[in-house]
Amino acid sequence: MFTAAGLLGGGVLLATPALAVDDPTRPDARVTHGPSCRPGGVAVEVTAGTVAYAVTLATTRSPEGEDAAELEPGQPVILRTGDVDWGETIDSRLEYAALDGSGTTYVDELDGFSFTRPAEEDCAAITAPPTAEVPEIVEVPAAPVPSPSDAPPAGGVAPEVVPIPVPGLPAPETAPGAPADGPPAGAVVASASAAQVAAGGRVVVTAAGFGAGEQVTVTDADGTVLGSATATADGAVEVVVKLPDGGAPGPTTIELVGADSALTASVQLRVAAVSSAVDPDPLPLPLVAAGLALVTAATGLVLVGARRPPPADPTGSA
């Protein structure tokens, strides 16, 4: 069982390069963007080979094509679809036709890519800012002015002043201005939207600190590629990954690796066992905990009642 922040319904692109036929005359293509919590649609970068080609980006909602271009040998282009609505799925494909008169045509179905945008409420759940806690204001009494009678005797030693920690205020060794420990330069910070995910479930993995525009690949502990994404201009990455089906319950590690910078980051997760019947509307954890407490208390009462000795016979016989 996992929270709504981790139920992002497969609405993110697994942006790895699309496999092309090993033919230098044909274009190469790779998907650079897919439906996500951000506005936009599908974007595919196509680079022509040694032969000029006409290429069309078609989808299930627009079979005639949403974008097209004619490429000279070696020419690159980025083809884009229109915006994708919340929860909408658009299966995309590339249609190629050679312009050298050979009549060669073929279609790349872009297998292995998910083109479903997450639901609006799911995206809102993972982007809602946390509630800030207002710190308690602690009044510190002013230090008393020493009187002449408090002065040390002539030739004596002044009493040692011991600082007293005040709740709500920083300790002397961590007072403002003191050097604070922080992550080393070039480190990548990553996190997941849920600490526990069922096998086959999805979780949102975010990270910051990668190179601008570099490809970041997400793998599990066995090295299986779970997805990838392109880092933004500030080095941030957001990917919805699906854990392998049938995974053994227990702790696991998800690793993010930058293709250009070779920077890595790890996220620790726990794979939960999948129950035989999934409740479509699971109870909140506080209610479940309260129910378990009541069951435990009732069991204790039954055990106490079972151990109570029988009442004595008024006749005195055993």
PDB file of C-alpha atoms in Angstrom:
ATOM      1  CA  MET A   1       0.000   0.000   0.000  1.00  0.00           C
ATOM      2  CA  PHE A   2       1.365   3.411  -0.864  1.00  0.00           C
ATOM      3  CA  THR A   3       0.234   7.016  -0.792  1.00  0.00           C
ATOM      4  CA  ALA A   4      -1.513   8.960  -3.539  1.00  0.00           C
ATOM      5  CA  ALA A   5       1.761  10.763  -4.251  1.00  0.00           C
ATOM      6  CA  GLY A   6       3.170   7.491  -5.528  1.00  0.00           C
ATOM      7  CA  LEU A   7       0.123   6.525  -7.683  1.00  0.00           C
ATOM      8  CA  LEU A   8       1.064   8.473 -10.779  1.00  0.00           C
ATOM      9  CA  GLY A   9      -0.562   5.982 -13.181  1.00  0.00           C
ATOM     10  CA  GLY A  10       2.330   5.593 -15.615  1.00  0.00           C
ATOM     11  CA  GLY A  11       2.036   9.153 -16.903  1.00  0.00           C
ATOM     12  CA  VAL A  12       5.683   9.842 -17.607  1.00  0.00           C
ATOM     13  CA  LEU A  13       7.984   9.186 -20.509  1.00  0.00           C
ATOM     14  CA  LEU A  14      10.783   6.634 -20.189  1.00  0.00           C
ATOM     15  CA  ALA A  15      13.060   8.858 -22.295  1.00  0.00           C
ATOM     16  CA  THR A  16      15.715   6.454 -23.562  1.00  0.00           C
ATOM     17  CA  PRO A  17      16.937   6.595 -27.183  1.00  0.00           C
ATOM     18  CA  ALA A  18      14.597   4.830 -29.584  1.00  0.00           C
ATOM     19  CA  LEU A  19      16.149   1.789 -31.226  1.00  0.00           C
ATOM     20  CA  ALA A  20      16.823   2.303 -34.945  1.00  0.00           C
ATOM     21  CA  VAL A  21      17.866  -0.131 -37.628  1.00  0.00           C
ATOM     22  CA  ASP A  22      21.650  -0.350 -37.833  1.00  0.00           C
ATOM     23  CA  ASP A  23      21.689   1.290 -41.263  1.00  0.00           C
ATOM     24  CA  PRO A  24      23.718   4.496 -41.806  1.00  0.00           C
ATOM     25  CA  THR A  25      21.350   5.587 -44.565  1.00  0.00           C
ATOM     26  CA  ARG A  26      18.347   5.749 -42.210  1.00  0.00           C
ATOM     27  CA  PRO A  27      17.637   8.449 -39.602  1.00  0.00           C
ATOM     28  CA  ASP A  28      18.195   7.979 -35.876  1.00  0.00           C
ATOM     29  CA  ALA A  29      15.548   9.054 -33.362  1.00  0.00           C
ATOM     30  CA  ARG A  30      15.297   9.464 -29.615  1.00  0.00           C
ATOM     31  CA  VAL A  31      12.422  10.624 -27.439  1.00  0.00           C
ATOM     32  CA  THR A  32      13.454  13.659 -25.405  1.00  0.00           C
ATOM     33  CA  HIS A  33      10.197  14.519 -23.640  1.00  0.00           C
ATOM     34  CA  GLY A  34       6.867  12.888 -22.864  1.00  0.00           C
ATOM     35  CA  PRO A  35       3.677  13.691 -20.945  1.00  0.00           C
ATOM     36  CA  SER A  36       4.379  14.653 -17.330  1.00  0.00           C
ATOM     37  CA  CYS A  37       3.087  16.971 -14.618  1.00  0.00           C
ATOM     38  CA  ARG A  38       4.435  19.895 -16.637  1.00  0.00           C
ATOM     39  CA  PRO A  39       2.539  21.259 -19.659  1.00  0.00           C
ATOM     40  CA  GLY A  40       3.453  19.974 -23.086  1.00  0.00           C
ATOM     41  CA  GLY A  41       3.375  16.800 -25.129  1.00  0.00           C
ATOM     42  CA  VAL A  42       5.764  14.360 -26.784  1.00  0.00           C
ATOM     43  CA  ALA A  43       9.042  15.570 -28.321  1.00  0.00           C
ATOM     44  CA  VAL A  44      11.271  13.386 -30.532  1.00  0.00           C
ATOM     45  CA  GLU A  45      14.714  14.359 -31.872  1.00  0.00           C
ATOM     46  CA  VAL A  46      15.379  12.911 -35.346  1.00  0.00           C
ATOM     47  CA  THR A  47      18.762  13.069 -37.151  1.00  0.00           C
ATOM     48  CA  ALA A  48      18.969  12.042 -40.810  1.00  0.00           C
ATOM     49  CA  GLY A  49      21.526   9.504 -42.008  1.00  0.00           C
ATOM     50  CA  THR A  50      23.255   9.590 -45.377  1.00  0.00           C
ATOM     51  CA  VAL A  51      19.962   9.659 -47.326  1.00  0.00           C
ATOM     52  CA  ALA A  52      17.309  12.392 -47.264  1.00  0.00           C
ATOM     53  CA  TYR A  53      14.069  11.328 -45.583  1.00  0.00           C
ATOM     54  CA  ALA A  54      10.596  12.696 -44.888  1.00  0.00           C
ATOM     55  CA  VAL A  55       9.511  11.920 -41.309  1.00  0.00           C
ATOM     56  CA  THR A  56       6.077  12.315 -39.669  1.00  0.00           C
ATOM     57  CA  LEU A  57       5.250  12.146 -35.932  1.00  0.00           C
ATOM     58  CA  ALA A  58       1.783  10.535 -35.778  1.00  0.00           C
ATOM     59  CA  THR A  59      -0.357   9.645 -32.749  1.00  0.00           C
ATOM     60  CA  THR A  60      -3.502   7.679 -32.030  1.00  0.00           C
ATOM     61  CA  ARG A  61      -5.463  10.914 -31.762  1.00  0.00           C
ATOM     62  CA  SER A  62      -3.983  12.303 -35.018  1.00  0.00           C
ATOM     63  CA  PRO A  63      -3.083   9.354 -37.317  1.00  0.00           C
ATOM     64  CA  GLU A  64      -2.399  11.782 -40.155  1.00  0.00           C
ATOM     65  CA  GLY A  65       0.437  13.281 -38.086  1.00  0.00           C
ATOM     66  CA  GLU A  66       0.940  16.066 -35.539  1.00  0.00           C
ATOM     67  CA  ASP A  67       4.312  17.254 -36.871  1.00  0.00           C
ATOM     68  CA  ALA A  68       6.475  16.484 -39.923  1.00  0.00           C
ATOM     69  CA  ALA A  69       9.716  17.522 -41.635  1.00  0.00           C
ATOM     70  CA  GLU A  70      11.923  16.706 -44.630  1.00  0.00           C
ATOM     71  CA  LEU A  71      15.541  16.105 -43.654  1.00  0.00           C
ATOM     72  CA  GLU A  72      18.655  16.429 -45.761  1.00  0.00           C
ATOM     73  CA  PRO A  73      21.521  13.989 -44.971  1.00  0.00           C
ATOM     74  CA  GLY A  74      22.854  14.642 -41.461  1.00  0.00           C
ATOM     75  CA  GLN A  75      20.184  17.272 -40.650  1.00  0.00           C
ATOM     76  CA  PRO A  76      18.605  17.158 -37.145  1.00  0.00           C
ATOM     77  CA  VAL A  77      15.071  18.234 -36.205  1.00  0.00           C
ATOM     78  CA  ILE A  78      12.781  18.048 -33.173  1.00  0.00           C
ATOM     79  CA  LEU A  79       9.177  16.980 -33.834  1.00  0.00           C
ATOM     80  CA  ARG A  80       6.523  17.782 -31.229  1.00  0.00           C
ATOM     81  CA  THR A  81       2.903  16.843 -30.571  1.00  0.00           C
ATOM     82  CA  GLY A  82       0.301  19.184 -29.134  1.00  0.00           C
ATOM     83  CA  ASP A  83      -0.380  19.441 -25.395  1.00  0.00           C
ATOM     84  CA  VAL A  84      -1.579  16.283 -23.645  1.00  0.00           C
ATOM     85  CA  ASP A  85      -4.561  16.565 -21.307  1.00  0.00           C
ATOM     86  CA  TRP A  86      -4.614  15.247 -17.728  1.00  0.00           C
ATOM     87  CA  GLY A  87      -4.840  11.435 -17.786  1.00  0.00           C
ATOM     88  CA  GLU A  88      -4.776  11.311 -21.612  1.00  0.00           C
ATOM     89  CA  THR A  89      -2.823   8.604 -23.468  1.00  0.00           C
ATOM     90  CA  ILE A  90      -1.414   9.219 -26.963  1.00  0.00           C
ATOM     91  CA  ASP A  91       0.521   6.321 -28.483  1.00  0.00           C
ATOM     92  CA  SER A  92       3.092   7.838 -30.838  1.00  0.00           C
ATOM     93  CA  ARG A  93       5.000   6.532 -33.851  1.00  0.00           C
ATOM     94  CA  LEU A  94       7.422   7.821 -36.507  1.00  0.00           C
ATOM     95  CA  GLU A  95       6.682   7.261 -40.185  1.00  0.00           C
ATOM     96  CA  TYR A  96       9.633   7.460 -42.604  1.00  0.00           C
ATOM     97  CA  ALA A  97       9.787   7.787 -46.399  1.00  0.00           C
ATOM     98  CA  ALA A  98      13.070   8.017 -48.357  1.00  0.00           C
ATOM     99  CA  LEU A  99      13.413  11.013 -50.712  1.00  0.00           C
ATOM    100  CA  ASP A 100      16.018   9.405 -53.009  1.00  0.00           C
ATOM    101  CA  GLY A 101      13.386   7.807 -55.285  1.00  0.00           C
ATOM    102  CA  SER A 102      13.925   4.305 -53.886  1.00  0.00           C
ATOM    103  CA  GLY A 103      10.409   4.184 -52.408  1.00  0.00           C
ATOM    104  CA  THR A 104      11.725   2.960 -49.046  1.00  0.00           C
ATOM    105  CA  THR A 105       9.228   3.483 -46.207  1.00  0.00           C
ATOM    106  CA  TYR A 106       9.026   2.140 -42.669  1.00  0.00           C
ATOM    107  CA  VAL A 107       7.433   2.888 -39.276  1.00  0.00           C
ATOM    108  CA  ASP A 108       9.026   3.145 -35.801  1.00  0.00           C
ATOM    109  CA  GLU A 109       6.325   2.318 -33.228  1.00  0.00           C
ATOM    110  CA  LEU A 110       8.511   3.653 -30.362  1.00  0.00           C
ATOM    111  CA  ASP A 111       7.903   0.462 -28.392  1.00  0.00           C
ATOM    112  CA  GLY A 112       8.712   0.607 -24.688  1.00  0.00           C
ATOM    113  CA  PHE A 113       7.591   4.208 -24.230  1.00  0.00           C
ATOM    114  CA  SER A 114       4.616   5.341 -22.121  1.00  0.00           C
ATOM    115  CA  PHE A 115       2.731   8.373 -23.380  1.00  0.00           C
ATOM    116  CA  THR A 116       0.129   8.810 -20.602  1.00  0.00           C
ATOM    117  CA  ARG A 117      -0.017  12.070 -18.657  1.00  0.00           C
ATOM    118  CA  PRO A 118      -0.701  11.688 -14.901  1.00  0.00           C
ATOM    119  CA  ALA A 119      -3.981  12.792 -13.373  1.00  0.00           C
ATOM    120  CA  GLU A 120      -4.166  16.384 -12.162  1.00  0.00           C
ATOM    121  CA  GLU A 121      -4.876  15.409  -8.547  1.00  0.00           C
ATOM    122  CA  ASP A 122      -1.839  13.109  -8.489  1.00  0.00           C
ATOM    123  CA  CYS A 123       0.460  15.883  -9.683  1.00  0.00           C
ATOM    124  CA  ALA A 124      -1.065  18.284  -7.158  1.00  0.00           C
ATOM    125  CA  ALA A 125      -0.416  15.772  -4.377  1.00  0.00           C
ATOM    126  CA  ILE A 126       3.328  15.589  -5.049  1.00  0.00           C
ATOM    127  CA  THR A 127       3.838  19.308  -5.658  1.00  0.00           C
ATOM    128  CA  ALA A 128       1.857  20.678  -2.695  1.00  0.00           C
ATOM    129  CA  PRO A 129       4.245  22.664  -0.444  1.00  0.00           C
ATOM    130  CA  PRO A 130       4.627  21.306   3.088  1.00  0.00           C
ATOM    131  CA  THR A 131       2.907  23.166   5.888  1.00  0.00           C
ATOM    132  CA  ALA A 132       5.417  25.399   7.616  1.00  0.00           C
ATOM    133  CA  GLU A 133       5.558  25.194  11.391  1.00  0.00           C
ATOM    134  CA  VAL A 134       5.630  28.501  13.218  1.00  0.00           C
ATOM    135  CA  PRO A 135       8.398  28.377  15.818  1.00  0.00           C
ATOM    136  CA  GLU A 136       7.405  28.998  19.382  1.00  0.00           C
ATOM    137  CA  ILE A 137       8.497  32.372  20.713  1.00  0.00           C
ATOM    138  CA  VAL A 138      10.396  31.982  23.940  1.00  0.00           C
ATOM    139  CA  GLU A 139      10.856  35.041  26.107  1.00  0.00           C
ATOM    140  CA  VAL A 140      14.316  35.198  27.599  1.00  0.00           C
ATOM    141  CA  PRO A 141      14.511  37.279  30.781  1.00  0.00           C
ATOM    142  CA  ALA A 142      17.071  40.036  30.758  1.00  0.00           C
ATOM    143  CA  ALA A 143      20.232  39.311  32.654  1.00  0.00           C
ATOM    144  CA  PRO A 144      20.240  41.032  36.070  1.00  0.00           C
ATOM    145  CA  VAL A 145      22.605  43.938  36.510  1.00  0.00           C
ATOM    146  CA  PRO A 146      25.304  42.886  38.992  1.00  0.00           C
ATOM    147  CA  SER A 147      25.329  44.863  42.169  1.00  0.00           C
ATOM    148  CA  PRO A 148      28.503  45.961  43.959  1.00  0.00           C
ATOM    149  CA  SER A 149      27.969  43.187  46.525  1.00  0.00           C
ATOM    150  CA  ASP A 150      28.202  40.612  43.678  1.00  0.00           C
ATOM    151  CA  ALA A 151      31.690  41.767  42.716  1.00  0.00           C
ATOM    152  CA  PRO A 152      34.475  39.265  43.489  1.00  0.00           C
ATOM    153  CA  PRO A 153      36.581  40.029  46.530  1.00  0.00           C
ATOM    154  CA  ALA A 154      39.896  41.746  46.052  1.00  0.00           C
ATOM    155  CA  GLY A 155      42.430  39.261  44.748  1.00  0.00           C
ATOM    156  CA  GLY A 156      39.669  36.654  44.205  1.00  0.00           C
ATOM    157  CA  VAL A 157      38.627  34.859  41.033  1.00  0.00           C
ATOM    158  CA  ALA A 158      35.458  35.827  39.208  1.00  0.00           C
ATOM    159  CA  PRO A 159      32.873  33.013  39.084  1.00  0.00           C
ATOM    160  CA  GLU A 160      32.703  31.022  35.836  1.00  0.00           C
ATOM    161  CA  VAL A 161      29.803  31.944  33.557  1.00  0.00           C
ATOM    162  CA  VAL A 162      28.112  28.829  32.182  1.00  0.00           C
ATOM    163  CA  PRO A 163      25.745  29.419  29.236  1.00  0.00           C
ATOM    164  CA  ILE A 164      22.302  27.890  29.777  1.00  0.00           C
ATOM    165  CA  PRO A 165      20.573  26.515  26.669  1.00  0.00           C
ATOM    166  CA  VAL A 166      17.174  28.085  26.021  1.00  0.00           C
ATOM    167  CA  PRO A 167      14.454  26.068  24.221  1.00  0.00           C
ATOM    168  CA  GLY A 168      13.832  27.443  20.731  1.00  0.00           C
ATOM    169  CA  LEU A 169      17.238  29.110  20.459  1.00  0.00           C
ATOM    170  CA  PRO A 170      20.359  27.618  18.801  1.00  0.00           C
ATOM    171  CA  ALA A 171      22.952  26.005  21.026  1.00  0.00           C
ATOM    172  CA  PRO A 172      26.214  27.947  21.519  1.00  0.00           C
ATOM    173  CA  GLU A 173      28.149  25.650  19.169  1.00  0.00           C
ATOM    174  CA  THR A 174      25.533  26.083  16.398  1.00  0.00           C
ATOM    175  CA  ALA A 175      24.884  29.789  16.827  1.00  0.00           C
ATOM    176  CA  PRO A 176      24.362  31.916  13.692  1.00  0.00           C
ATOM    177  CA  GLY A 177      27.634  32.567  11.923  1.00  0.00           C
ATOM    178  CA  ALA A 178      29.168  29.225  12.865  1.00  0.00           C
ATOM    179  CA  PRO A 179      30.188  27.036   9.893  1.00  0.00           C
ATOM    180  CA  ALA A 180      27.480  24.540   9.003  1.00  0.00           C
ATOM    181  CA  ASP A 181      28.100  21.143   7.495  1.00  0.00           C
ATOM    182  CA  GLY A 182      26.541  20.768   4.040  1.00  0.00           C
ATOM    183  CA  PRO A 183      26.749  18.406   1.084  1.00  0.00           C
ATOM    184  CA  PRO A 184      30.050  18.527  -0.816  1.00  0.00           C
ATOM    185  CA  ALA A 185      30.242  20.443  -4.065  1.00  0.00           C
ATOM    186  CA  GLY A 186      28.964  18.426  -7.038  1.00  0.00           C
ATOM    187  CA  ALA A 187      26.798  16.132  -4.921  1.00  0.00           C
ATOM    188  CA  VAL A 188      23.388  15.006  -6.174  1.00  0.00           C
ATOM    189  CA  VAL A 189      20.420  14.940  -3.809  1.00  0.00           C
ATOM    190  CA  ALA A 190      17.576  12.511  -4.633  1.00  0.00           C
ATOM    191  CA  SER A 191      14.315  11.534  -2.940  1.00  0.00           C
ATOM    192  CA  ALA A 192      11.168   9.479  -3.571  1.00  0.00           C
ATOM    193  CA  SER A 193       7.510  10.370  -3.053  1.00  0.00           C
ATOM    194  CA  ALA A 194       6.933   7.245  -0.937  1.00  0.00           C
ATOM    195  CA  ALA A 195       9.167   5.168   1.318  1.00  0.00           C
ATOM    196  CA  GLN A 196       7.215   1.944   0.712  1.00  0.00           C
ATOM    197  CA  VAL A 197       5.904   0.760  -2.661  1.00  0.00           C
ATOM    198  CA  ALA A 198       4.229  -2.491  -3.669  1.00  0.00           C
ATOM    199  CA  ALA A 199       5.884  -4.671  -6.302  1.00  0.00           C
ATOM    200  CA  GLY A 200       4.736  -3.459  -9.700  1.00  0.00           C
ATOM    201  CA  GLY A 201       3.714  -0.073  -8.261  1.00  0.00           C
ATOM    202  CA  ARG A 202       4.904   3.373  -9.282  1.00  0.00           C
ATOM    203  CA  VAL A 203       6.788   6.042  -7.350  1.00  0.00           C
ATOM    204  CA  VAL A 204       7.971   9.551  -8.222  1.00  0.00           C
ATOM    205  CA  VAL A 205      11.758  10.005  -7.995  1.00  0.00           C
ATOM    206  CA  THR A 206      13.166  13.549  -7.973  1.00  0.00           C
ATOM    207  CA  ALA A 207      16.779  14.710  -7.906  1.00  0.00           C
ATOM    208  CA  ALA A 208      18.834  17.887  -8.207  1.00  0.00           C
ATOM    209  CA  GLY A 209      22.483  18.503  -9.008  1.00  0.00           C
ATOM    210  CA  PHE A 210      22.902  16.917 -12.441  1.00  0.00           C
ATOM    211  CA  GLY A 211      24.261  18.710 -15.485  1.00  0.00           C
ATOM    212  CA  ALA A 212      21.884  20.911 -17.446  1.00  0.00           C
ATOM    213  CA  GLY A 213      20.206  18.966 -20.251  1.00  0.00           C
ATOM    214  CA  GLU A 214      21.966  15.652 -19.616  1.00  0.00           C
ATOM    215  CA  GLN A 215      20.207  12.278 -19.741  1.00  0.00           C
ATOM    216  CA  VAL A 216      19.693  10.679 -16.309  1.00  0.00           C
ATOM    217  CA  THR A 217      19.021   6.919 -16.209  1.00  0.00           C
ATOM    218  CA  VAL A 218      17.118   5.258 -13.328  1.00  0.00           C
ATOM    219  CA  THR A 219      17.930   1.615 -12.476  1.00  0.00           C
ATOM    220  CA  ASP A 220      17.023  -0.810  -9.691  1.00  0.00           C
ATOM    221  CA  ALA A 221      19.396  -2.829  -7.513  1.00  0.00           C
ATOM    222  CA  ASP A 222      19.733  -5.495 -10.232  1.00  0.00           C
ATOM    223  CA  GLY A 223      20.719  -2.930 -12.864  1.00  0.00           C
ATOM    224  CA  THR A 224      17.359  -3.073 -14.664  1.00  0.00           C
ATOM    225  CA  VAL A 225      16.563   0.247 -16.344  1.00  0.00           C
ATOM    226  CA  LEU A 226      13.324   1.629 -14.867  1.00  0.00           C
ATOM    227  CA  GLY A 227      13.307   4.858 -16.871  1.00  0.00           C
ATOM    228  CA  SER A 228      15.200   8.028 -17.650  1.00  0.00           C
ATOM    229  CA  ALA A 229      14.655  11.745 -18.153  1.00  0.00           C
ATOM    230  CA  THR A 230      16.421  14.871 -19.342  1.00  0.00           C
ATOM    231  CA  ALA A 231      17.671  17.220 -16.610  1.00  0.00           C
ATOM    232  CA  THR A 232      16.347  20.767 -16.691  1.00  0.00           C
ATOM    233  CA  ALA A 233      18.521  23.868 -17.049  1.00  0.00           C
ATOM    234  CA  ASP A 234      19.101  23.881 -13.278  1.00  0.00           C
ATOM    235  CA  GLY A 235      19.957  20.159 -13.158  1.00  0.00           C
ATOM    236  CA  ALA A 236      16.636  18.929 -11.723  1.00  0.00           C
ATOM    237  CA  VAL A 237      15.036  15.614 -12.715  1.00  0.00           C
ATOM    238  CA  GLU A 238      11.553  14.192 -12.073  1.00  0.00           C
ATOM    239  CA  VAL A 239      10.708  10.641 -13.169  1.00  0.00           C
ATOM    240  CA  VAL A 240       7.792   8.322 -12.392  1.00  0.00           C
ATOM    241  CA  VAL A 241       9.201   4.788 -12.334  1.00  0.00           C
ATOM    242  CA  LYS A 242       7.411   1.443 -12.135  1.00  0.00           C
ATOM    243  CA  LEU A 243       8.962  -1.211  -9.906  1.00  0.00           C
ATOM    244  CA  PRO A 244       9.296  -4.693 -11.464  1.00  0.00           C
ATOM    245  CA  ASP A 245       6.328  -7.023 -10.965  1.00  0.00           C
ATOM    246  CA  GLY A 246       6.847  -9.950  -8.619  1.00  0.00           C
ATOM    247  CA  GLY A 247       9.695  -8.339  -6.702  1.00  0.00           C
ATOM    248  CA  ALA A 248      10.538  -9.850  -3.326  1.00  0.00           C
ATOM    249  CA  PRO A 249       9.354  -7.754  -0.333  1.00  0.00           C
ATOM    250  CA  GLY A 250      12.094  -5.947   1.515  1.00  0.00           C
ATOM    251  CA  PRO A 251      14.526  -3.050   1.139  1.00  0.00           C
ATOM    252  CA  THR A 252      15.728  -2.077  -2.312  1.00  0.00           C
ATOM    253  CA  THR A 253      17.769   0.729  -3.880  1.00  0.00           C
ATOM    254  CA  ILE A 254      16.982   2.925  -6.884  1.00  0.00           C
ATOM    255  CA  GLU A 255      20.003   4.602  -8.493  1.00  0.00           C
ATOM    256  CA  LEU A 256      20.142   7.662 -10.773  1.00  0.00           C
ATOM    257  CA  VAL A 257      23.184   8.087 -13.074  1.00  0.00           C
ATOM    258  CA  GLY A 258      24.002  11.119 -15.217  1.00  0.00           C
ATOM    259  CA  ALA A 259      25.143  10.219 -18.750  1.00  0.00           C
ATOM    260  CA  ASP A 260      27.548  13.183 -19.174  1.00  0.00           C
ATOM    261  CA  SER A 261      28.616  14.085 -15.621  1.00  0.00           C
ATOM    262  CA  ALA A 262      28.718  10.459 -14.317  1.00  0.00           C
ATOM    263  CA  LEU A 263      27.133  11.788 -11.110  1.00  0.00           C
ATOM    264  CA  THR A 264      25.079   9.236  -9.171  1.00  0.00           C
ATOM    265  CA  ALA A 265      22.461   9.326  -6.453  1.00  0.00           C
ATOM    266  CA  SER A 266      20.644   6.547  -4.580  1.00  0.00           C
ATOM    267  CA  VAL A 267      17.166   6.340  -3.055  1.00  0.00           C
ATOM    268  CA  GLN A 268      16.309   3.685  -0.470  1.00  0.00           C
ATOM    269  CA  LEU A 269      12.840   2.104  -0.754  1.00  0.00           C
ATOM    270  CA  ARG A 270      11.008  -0.838   0.781  1.00  0.00           C
ATOM    271  CA  VAL A 271       9.059  -3.191  -1.472  1.00  0.00           C
ATOM    272  CA  ALA A 272       5.766  -4.140   0.201  1.00  0.00           C
ATOM    273  CA  ALA A 273       4.011  -7.449  -0.355  1.00  0.00           C
ATOM    274  CA  VAL A 274       1.008  -7.178  -2.678  1.00  0.00           C
ATOM    275  CA  SER A 275      -2.205  -8.377  -0.989  1.00  0.00           C
ATOM    276  CA  SER A 276      -4.529 -10.800  -2.792  1.00  0.00           C
ATOM    277  CA  ALA A 277      -7.322  -8.198  -2.899  1.00  0.00           C
ATOM    278  CA  VAL A 278      -6.499  -4.545  -3.281  1.00  0.00           C
ATOM    279  CA  ASP A 279      -8.845  -2.160  -1.522  1.00  0.00           C
ATOM    280  CA  PRO A 280      -9.805   0.581  -4.039  1.00  0.00           C
ATOM    281  CA  ASP A 281     -10.263   3.032  -1.220  1.00  0.00           C
ATOM    282  CA  PRO A 282      -7.741   2.125   1.511  1.00  0.00           C
ATOM    283  CA  LEU A 283      -8.341   3.327   5.050  1.00  0.00           C
ATOM    284  CA  PRO A 284      -6.088   6.068   6.375  1.00  0.00           C
ATOM    285  CA  LEU A 285      -3.181   4.815   8.447  1.00  0.00           C
ATOM    286  CA  PRO A 286      -4.423   6.501  11.684  1.00  0.00           C
ATOM    287  CA  LEU A 287      -7.740   4.592  11.468  1.00  0.00           C
ATOM    288  CA  VAL A 288      -5.939   1.316  10.794  1.00  0.00           C
ATOM    289  CA  ALA A 289      -3.653   1.892  13.789  1.00  0.00           C
ATOM    290  CA  ALA A 290      -6.651   2.681  16.021  1.00  0.00           C
ATOM    291  CA  GLY A 291      -8.415  -0.516  14.892  1.00  0.00           C
ATOM    292  CA  LEU A 292      -5.354  -2.623  15.667  1.00  0.00           C
ATOM    293  CA  ALA A 293      -5.142  -1.051  19.141  1.00  0.00           C
ATOM    294  CA  LEU A 294      -8.803  -1.959  19.850  1.00  0.00           C
ATOM    295  CA  VAL A 295      -8.281  -5.553  18.685  1.00  0.00           C
ATOM    296  CA  THR A 296      -5.175  -5.873  20.898  1.00  0.00           C
ATOM    297  CA  ALA A 297      -7.037  -4.495  23.935  1.00  0.00           C
ATOM    298  CA  ALA A 298      -9.986  -6.847  23.393  1.00  0.00           C
ATOM    299  CA  THR A 299      -7.649  -9.829  23.098  1.00  0.00           C
ATOM    300  CA  GLY A 300      -5.999  -8.885  26.398  1.00  0.00           C
ATOM    301  CA  LEU A 301      -9.380  -8.750  28.164  1.00  0.00           C
ATOM    302  CA  VAL A 302     -10.306 -12.206  26.853  1.00  0.00           C
ATOM    303  CA  LEU A 303      -7.021 -13.668  28.064  1.00  0.00           C
ATOM    304  CA  VAL A 304      -7.422 -12.118  31.528  1.00  0.00           C
ATOM    305  CA  GLY A 305     -10.977 -13.463  31.784  1.00  0.00           C
ATOM    306  CA  ALA A 306      -9.827 -16.931  30.750  1.00  0.00           C
ATOM    307  CA  ARG A 307      -7.235 -17.058  33.553  1.00  0.00           C
ATOM    308  CA  ARG A 308      -9.655 -15.957  36.352  1.00  0.00           C
ATOM    309  CA  PRO A 309     -10.027 -18.841  38.962  1.00  0.00           C
ATOM    310  CA  PRO A 310     -13.515 -20.434  39.388  1.00  0.00           C
ATOM    311  CA  PRO A 311     -15.664 -19.217  42.333  1.00  0.00           C
ATOM    312  CA  ALA A 312     -15.443 -21.183  45.604  1.00  0.00           C
ATOM    313  CA  ASP A 313     -18.197 -23.741  46.388  1.00  0.00           C
ATOM    314  CA  PRO A 314     -20.260 -22.437  49.379  1.00  0.00           C
ATOM    315  CA  THR A 315     -20.469 -26.032  50.721  1.00  0.00           C
ATOM    316  CA  GLY A 316     -16.713 -26.190  50.948  1.00  0.00           C
ATOM    317  CA  SER A 317     -16.359 -29.146  48.590  1.00  0.00           C
ATOM    318  CA  ALA A 318     -13.747 -28.969  45.880  1.00  0.00           C
TER     319      ALA A 318
END
